[in-house]
Short mmCIF file of C-alpha atoms in Angstrom, two decimals:
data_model
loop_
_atom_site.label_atom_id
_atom_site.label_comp_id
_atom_site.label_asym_id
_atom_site.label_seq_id
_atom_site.Cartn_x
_atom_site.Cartn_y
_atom_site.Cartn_z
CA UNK A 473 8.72 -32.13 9.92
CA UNK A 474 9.45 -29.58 7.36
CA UNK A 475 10.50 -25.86 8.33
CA UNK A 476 9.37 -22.75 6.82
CA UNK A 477 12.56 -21.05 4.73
CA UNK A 478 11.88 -17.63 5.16
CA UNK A 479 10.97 -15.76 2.08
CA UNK A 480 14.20 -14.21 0.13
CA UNK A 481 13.46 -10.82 0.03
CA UNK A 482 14.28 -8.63 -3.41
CA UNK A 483 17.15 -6.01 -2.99
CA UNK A 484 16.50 -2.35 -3.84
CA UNK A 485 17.49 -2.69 -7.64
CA UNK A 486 15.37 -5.55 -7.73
CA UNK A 487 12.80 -3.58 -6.87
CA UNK A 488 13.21 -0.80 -8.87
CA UNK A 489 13.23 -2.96 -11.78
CA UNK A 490 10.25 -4.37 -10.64
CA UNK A 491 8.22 -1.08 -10.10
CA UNK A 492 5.25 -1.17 -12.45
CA UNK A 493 6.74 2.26 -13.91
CA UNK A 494 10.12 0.68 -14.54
CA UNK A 495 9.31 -0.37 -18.29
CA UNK A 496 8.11 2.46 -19.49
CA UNK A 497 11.65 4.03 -18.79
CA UNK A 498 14.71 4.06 -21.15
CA UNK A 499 18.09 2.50 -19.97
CA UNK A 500 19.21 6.22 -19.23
CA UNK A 501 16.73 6.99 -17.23
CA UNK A 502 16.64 3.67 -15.11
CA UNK A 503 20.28 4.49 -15.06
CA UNK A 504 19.94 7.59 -13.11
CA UNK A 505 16.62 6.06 -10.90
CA UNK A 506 19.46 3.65 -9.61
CA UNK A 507 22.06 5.61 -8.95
CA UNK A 508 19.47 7.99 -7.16
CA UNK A 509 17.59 5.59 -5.00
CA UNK A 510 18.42 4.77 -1.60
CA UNK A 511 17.09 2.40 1.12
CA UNK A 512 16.16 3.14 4.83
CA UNK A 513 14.82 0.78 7.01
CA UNK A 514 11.98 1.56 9.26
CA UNK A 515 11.12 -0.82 12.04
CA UNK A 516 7.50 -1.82 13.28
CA UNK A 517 5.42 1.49 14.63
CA UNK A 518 8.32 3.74 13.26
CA UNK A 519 7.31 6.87 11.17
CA UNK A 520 8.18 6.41 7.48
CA UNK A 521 7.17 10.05 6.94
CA UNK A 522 5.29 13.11 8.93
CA UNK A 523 2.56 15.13 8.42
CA UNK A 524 3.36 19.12 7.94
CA UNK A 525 6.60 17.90 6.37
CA UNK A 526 8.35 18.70 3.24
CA UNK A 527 7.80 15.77 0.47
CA UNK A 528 11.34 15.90 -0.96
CA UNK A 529 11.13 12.04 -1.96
CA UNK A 530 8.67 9.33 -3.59
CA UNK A 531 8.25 6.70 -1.09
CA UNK A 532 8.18 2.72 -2.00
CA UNK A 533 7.78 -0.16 -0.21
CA UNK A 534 10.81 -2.85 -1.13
CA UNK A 535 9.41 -5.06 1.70
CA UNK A 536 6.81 -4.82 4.56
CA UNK A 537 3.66 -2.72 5.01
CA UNK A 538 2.76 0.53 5.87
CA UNK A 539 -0.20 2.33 6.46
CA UNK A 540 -1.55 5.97 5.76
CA UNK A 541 -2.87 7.79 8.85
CA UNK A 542 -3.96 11.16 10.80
CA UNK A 543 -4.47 11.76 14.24
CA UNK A 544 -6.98 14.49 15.33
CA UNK A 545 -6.27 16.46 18.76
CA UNK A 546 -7.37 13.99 21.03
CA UNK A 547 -5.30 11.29 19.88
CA UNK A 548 -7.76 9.19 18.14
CA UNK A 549 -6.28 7.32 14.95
CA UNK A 550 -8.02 7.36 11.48
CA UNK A 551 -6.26 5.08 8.91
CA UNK A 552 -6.64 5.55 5.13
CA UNK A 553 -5.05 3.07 3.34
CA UNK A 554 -2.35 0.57 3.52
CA UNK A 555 0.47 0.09 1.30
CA UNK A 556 2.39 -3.35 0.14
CA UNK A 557 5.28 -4.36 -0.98
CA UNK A 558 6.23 -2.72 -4.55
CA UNK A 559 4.37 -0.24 -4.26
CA UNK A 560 4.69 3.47 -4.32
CA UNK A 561 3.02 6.74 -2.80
CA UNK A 562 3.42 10.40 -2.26
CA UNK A 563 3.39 11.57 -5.73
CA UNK A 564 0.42 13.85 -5.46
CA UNK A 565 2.20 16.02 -2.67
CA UNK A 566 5.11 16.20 -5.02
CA UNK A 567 3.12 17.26 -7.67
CA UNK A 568 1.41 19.86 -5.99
CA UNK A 569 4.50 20.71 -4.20
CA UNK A 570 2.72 21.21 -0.35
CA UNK A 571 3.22 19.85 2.77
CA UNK A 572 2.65 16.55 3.66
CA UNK A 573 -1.08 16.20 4.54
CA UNK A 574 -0.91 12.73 6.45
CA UNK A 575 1.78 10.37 8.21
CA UNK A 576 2.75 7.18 6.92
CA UNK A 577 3.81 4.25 9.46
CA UNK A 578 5.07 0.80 9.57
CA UNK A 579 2.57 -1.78 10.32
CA UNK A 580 5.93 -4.29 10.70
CA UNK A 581 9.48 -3.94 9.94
CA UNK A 582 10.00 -2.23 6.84
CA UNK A 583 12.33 -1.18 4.09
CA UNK A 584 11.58 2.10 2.14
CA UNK A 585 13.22 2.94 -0.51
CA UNK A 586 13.23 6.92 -1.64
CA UNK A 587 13.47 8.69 -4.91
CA UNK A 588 14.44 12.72 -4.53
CA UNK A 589 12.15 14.89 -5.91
CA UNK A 590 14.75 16.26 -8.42
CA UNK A 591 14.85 12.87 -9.51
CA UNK A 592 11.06 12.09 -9.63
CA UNK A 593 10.59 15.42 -11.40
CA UNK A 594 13.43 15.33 -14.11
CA UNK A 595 11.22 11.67 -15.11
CA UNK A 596 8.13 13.74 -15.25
CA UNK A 597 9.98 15.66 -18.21
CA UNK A 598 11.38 13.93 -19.77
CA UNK A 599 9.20 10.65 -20.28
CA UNK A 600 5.81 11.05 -21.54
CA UNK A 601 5.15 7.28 -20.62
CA UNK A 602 6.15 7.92 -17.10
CA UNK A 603 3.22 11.19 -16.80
CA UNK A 604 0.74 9.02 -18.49
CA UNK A 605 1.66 5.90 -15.72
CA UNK A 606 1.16 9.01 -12.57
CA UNK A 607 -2.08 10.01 -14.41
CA UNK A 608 -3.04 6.20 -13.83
CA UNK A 609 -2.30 5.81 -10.34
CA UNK A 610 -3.83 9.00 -9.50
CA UNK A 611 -7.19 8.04 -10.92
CA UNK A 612 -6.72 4.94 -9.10
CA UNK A 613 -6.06 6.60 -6.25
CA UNK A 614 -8.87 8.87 -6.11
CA UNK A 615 -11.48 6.33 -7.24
CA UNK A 616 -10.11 4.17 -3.86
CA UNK A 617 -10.75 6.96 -1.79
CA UNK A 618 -14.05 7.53 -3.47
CA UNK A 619 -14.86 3.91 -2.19
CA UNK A 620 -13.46 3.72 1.34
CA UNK A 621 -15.32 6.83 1.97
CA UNK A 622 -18.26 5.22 0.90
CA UNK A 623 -17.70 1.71 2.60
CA UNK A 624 -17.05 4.04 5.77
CA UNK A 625 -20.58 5.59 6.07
CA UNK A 626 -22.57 2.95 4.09
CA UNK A 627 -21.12 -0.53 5.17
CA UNK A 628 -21.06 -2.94 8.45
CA UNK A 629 -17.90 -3.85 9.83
CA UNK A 630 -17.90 -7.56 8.16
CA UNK A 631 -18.01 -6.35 4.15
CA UNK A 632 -15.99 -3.52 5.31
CA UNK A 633 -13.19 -6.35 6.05
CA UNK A 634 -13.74 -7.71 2.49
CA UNK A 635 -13.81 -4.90 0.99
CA UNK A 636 -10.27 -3.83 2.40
CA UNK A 637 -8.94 -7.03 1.27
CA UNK A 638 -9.74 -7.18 -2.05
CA UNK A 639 -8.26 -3.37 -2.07
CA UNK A 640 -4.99 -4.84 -2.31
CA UNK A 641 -5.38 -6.61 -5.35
CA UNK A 642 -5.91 -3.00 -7.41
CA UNK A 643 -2.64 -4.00 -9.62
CA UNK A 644 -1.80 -0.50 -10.61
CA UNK A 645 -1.89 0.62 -6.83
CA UNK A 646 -0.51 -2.59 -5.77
CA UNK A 647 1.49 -4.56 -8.13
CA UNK A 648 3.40 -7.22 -6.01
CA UNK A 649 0.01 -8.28 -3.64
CA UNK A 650 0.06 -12.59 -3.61
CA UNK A 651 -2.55 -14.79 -2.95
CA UNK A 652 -1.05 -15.16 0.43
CA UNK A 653 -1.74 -11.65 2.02
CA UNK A 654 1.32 -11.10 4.62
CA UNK A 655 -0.93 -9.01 6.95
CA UNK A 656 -2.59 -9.70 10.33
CA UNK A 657 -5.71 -9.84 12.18
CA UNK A 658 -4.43 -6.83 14.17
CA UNK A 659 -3.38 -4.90 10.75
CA UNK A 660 -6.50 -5.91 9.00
CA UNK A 661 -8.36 -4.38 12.07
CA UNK A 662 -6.15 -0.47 11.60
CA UNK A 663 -6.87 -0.84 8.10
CA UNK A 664 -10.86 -1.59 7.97
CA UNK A 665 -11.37 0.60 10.86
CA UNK A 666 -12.45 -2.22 13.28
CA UNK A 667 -10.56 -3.50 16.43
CA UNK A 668 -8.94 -6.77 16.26
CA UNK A 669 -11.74 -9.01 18.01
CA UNK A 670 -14.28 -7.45 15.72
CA UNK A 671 -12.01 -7.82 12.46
CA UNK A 672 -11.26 -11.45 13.87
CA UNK A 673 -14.80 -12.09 13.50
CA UNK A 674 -15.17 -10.58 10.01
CA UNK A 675 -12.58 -12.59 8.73
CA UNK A 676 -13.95 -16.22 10.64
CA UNK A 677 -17.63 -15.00 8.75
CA UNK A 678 -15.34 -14.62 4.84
CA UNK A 679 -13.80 -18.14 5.79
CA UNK A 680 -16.76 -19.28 6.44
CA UNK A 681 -18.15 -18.32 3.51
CA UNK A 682 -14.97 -19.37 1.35
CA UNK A 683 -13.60 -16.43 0.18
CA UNK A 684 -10.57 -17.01 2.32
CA UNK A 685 -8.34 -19.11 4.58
CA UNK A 686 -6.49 -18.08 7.57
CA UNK A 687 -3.04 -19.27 6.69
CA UNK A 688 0.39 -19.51 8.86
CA UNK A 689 1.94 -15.44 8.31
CA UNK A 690 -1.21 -14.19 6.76
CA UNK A 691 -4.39 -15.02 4.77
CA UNK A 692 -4.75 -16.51 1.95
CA UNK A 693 -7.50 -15.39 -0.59
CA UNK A 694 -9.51 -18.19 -2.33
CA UNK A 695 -11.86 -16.49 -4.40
CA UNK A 696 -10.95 -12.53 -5.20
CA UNK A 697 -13.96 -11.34 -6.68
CA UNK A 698 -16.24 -12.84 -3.93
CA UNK A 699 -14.61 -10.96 -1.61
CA UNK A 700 -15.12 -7.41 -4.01
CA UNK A 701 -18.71 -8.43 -4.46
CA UNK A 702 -19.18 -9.78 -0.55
CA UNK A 703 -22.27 -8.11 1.37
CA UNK A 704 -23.37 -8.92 4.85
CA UNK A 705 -26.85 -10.17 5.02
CA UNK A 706 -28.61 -8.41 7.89
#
C-alpha cells in the first residue's frame, strides 16, 4: 500500500517569483518586492482581513484558500468569491485608497503573504507593464462579478456549482488552479451559495455527467469547458 507524500509547498520567494506579475518586473524591482514581502499564517475560519479597515497591503495566497465575504445585521453570510493559491486581491481598494468594503477568510489553513502599499504603489510608477497587468485583472475581475451576479438571480443551484468551478480556472485571476481542485464539498457549498447536502448533490449530478471526479483532497476536473458550458435541464 502506497501513502500519500504530502504536497511540498512553495516558500514565499517562490511564490513571488511565481506571481503572474513577476515577469513583467525588472531585477530591481523584484529586488525590492522581496525584501518587502512578508508571510503570516492564518489558520482555518481566521480573518485574513476586515471590513471598514485600512488596505495598507496587497494580499496573496502562497498556499490554501480563502474566500471573500459580508455579513448583513442579522448574521447571515453572503460569499463572493474564493481565492487560490497564487493568487492575489485587494488592489482595487488600494487604488481607490478607501476602506475595506468586504472581509476575507480562510476556508483552511492558510499562508498570506502581504505587499505594503508603499511598495505596491512605488510598482505602479514606475513599471508601465505592471499598470497594464492591474488593468487586466481588474477587467477580469469585474467581468466575474458581472457573471456571479447573473448566475445568482438566473441559475439553479446545480449549474451554479459548475459554474463556480470552472471560475477557478480564469488564469489571470487564478494562475496556479490544477486539475485537482484542493477544495471541499463544504467549501464548494460557501462558495456557490448552496449548503453542503445540496452542493453534494450538484457535484454527484457533474460526475455523473463527466465533467468531474470526486478525488481523495478535492475534485478533479475532467472536462473544463463542459463544466463553463453545463446547464441543468429542468
Amino acid at each position: 500500500m502506497t501513502t500519500k507524500q504530502p504536497t511540498q509547498q512553495p516558500t514565499l520567494i517562490e511564490s513571488l517569483h511565481a506571481a503572474t506579475w513577476a515577469p513583467v518586473l525588472t531585477p530591481e524591482q523584484m529586488a525590492r518586492v522581496e525584501a518587502d514581502c512578508y508571510e503570516v499564517f492564518v489558520p482555518k475560519g481566521g480573518f485574513v482581513c476586515h471590513k471598514g479597515e485600512v488596505v495598507d497591503h496587497w494580499v496573496g495566497i502562497v498556499s490554501g484558500m480563502v474566500k471573500m465575504n459580508n455579513f448583513s445585521p442579522n448574521g447571515k453570510s453572503v460569499t463572493f468569491t474564493g481565492v487560490p493559491q497564487g493568487s492575489w486581491f485587494g488592489e482595487g481598494s488600494l487604488l481607490k485608497n478607501e476602506l475595506r468594503k468586504y472581509d476575507a477568510m480562510a476556508l483552511r489553513d492558510s499562508r498570506i503573504a502581504r505587499m505594503p502599499a508603499d511598495t505596491f504603489n512605488w510598482l505602479l510608477e514606475t513599471s508601465l507593464p505592471f499598470t497594464r497587468f492591474l488593468l487586466m485583472q481588474l477587467n477580469e475581475r469585474l467581468g466575474q462579478f458581472i457573471g456571479m451576479v447573473e448566475n445568482e438571480r438566473l441559475l439553479d443551484v446545480d449549474t451554479r456549482v459548475a459554474r463556480c468551478l470552472a471560475g477557478l480556472f480564469n488564469t489571470q485571476l487564478y494562475p496556479g488552479t490544477e486539475h485537482l481542485v484542493q477544495i471541499s464539498q463544504e467549501e464548494v457549498g460557501l462558495l456557490s451559495g448552496a449548503s453542503r447536502q445540496r452542493a453534494n448533490q450538484a457535484l454527484q449530478v457533474l460526475e455523473k455527467q463527466g465533467l468531474l471526479r470526486l478525488d481523495y483532497g478535492g475534485i478533479r476536473i475532467l472536462d473544463l469547458d463542459g463544466l463553463r458550458n453545463f446547464e441543468a435541464h429542468t
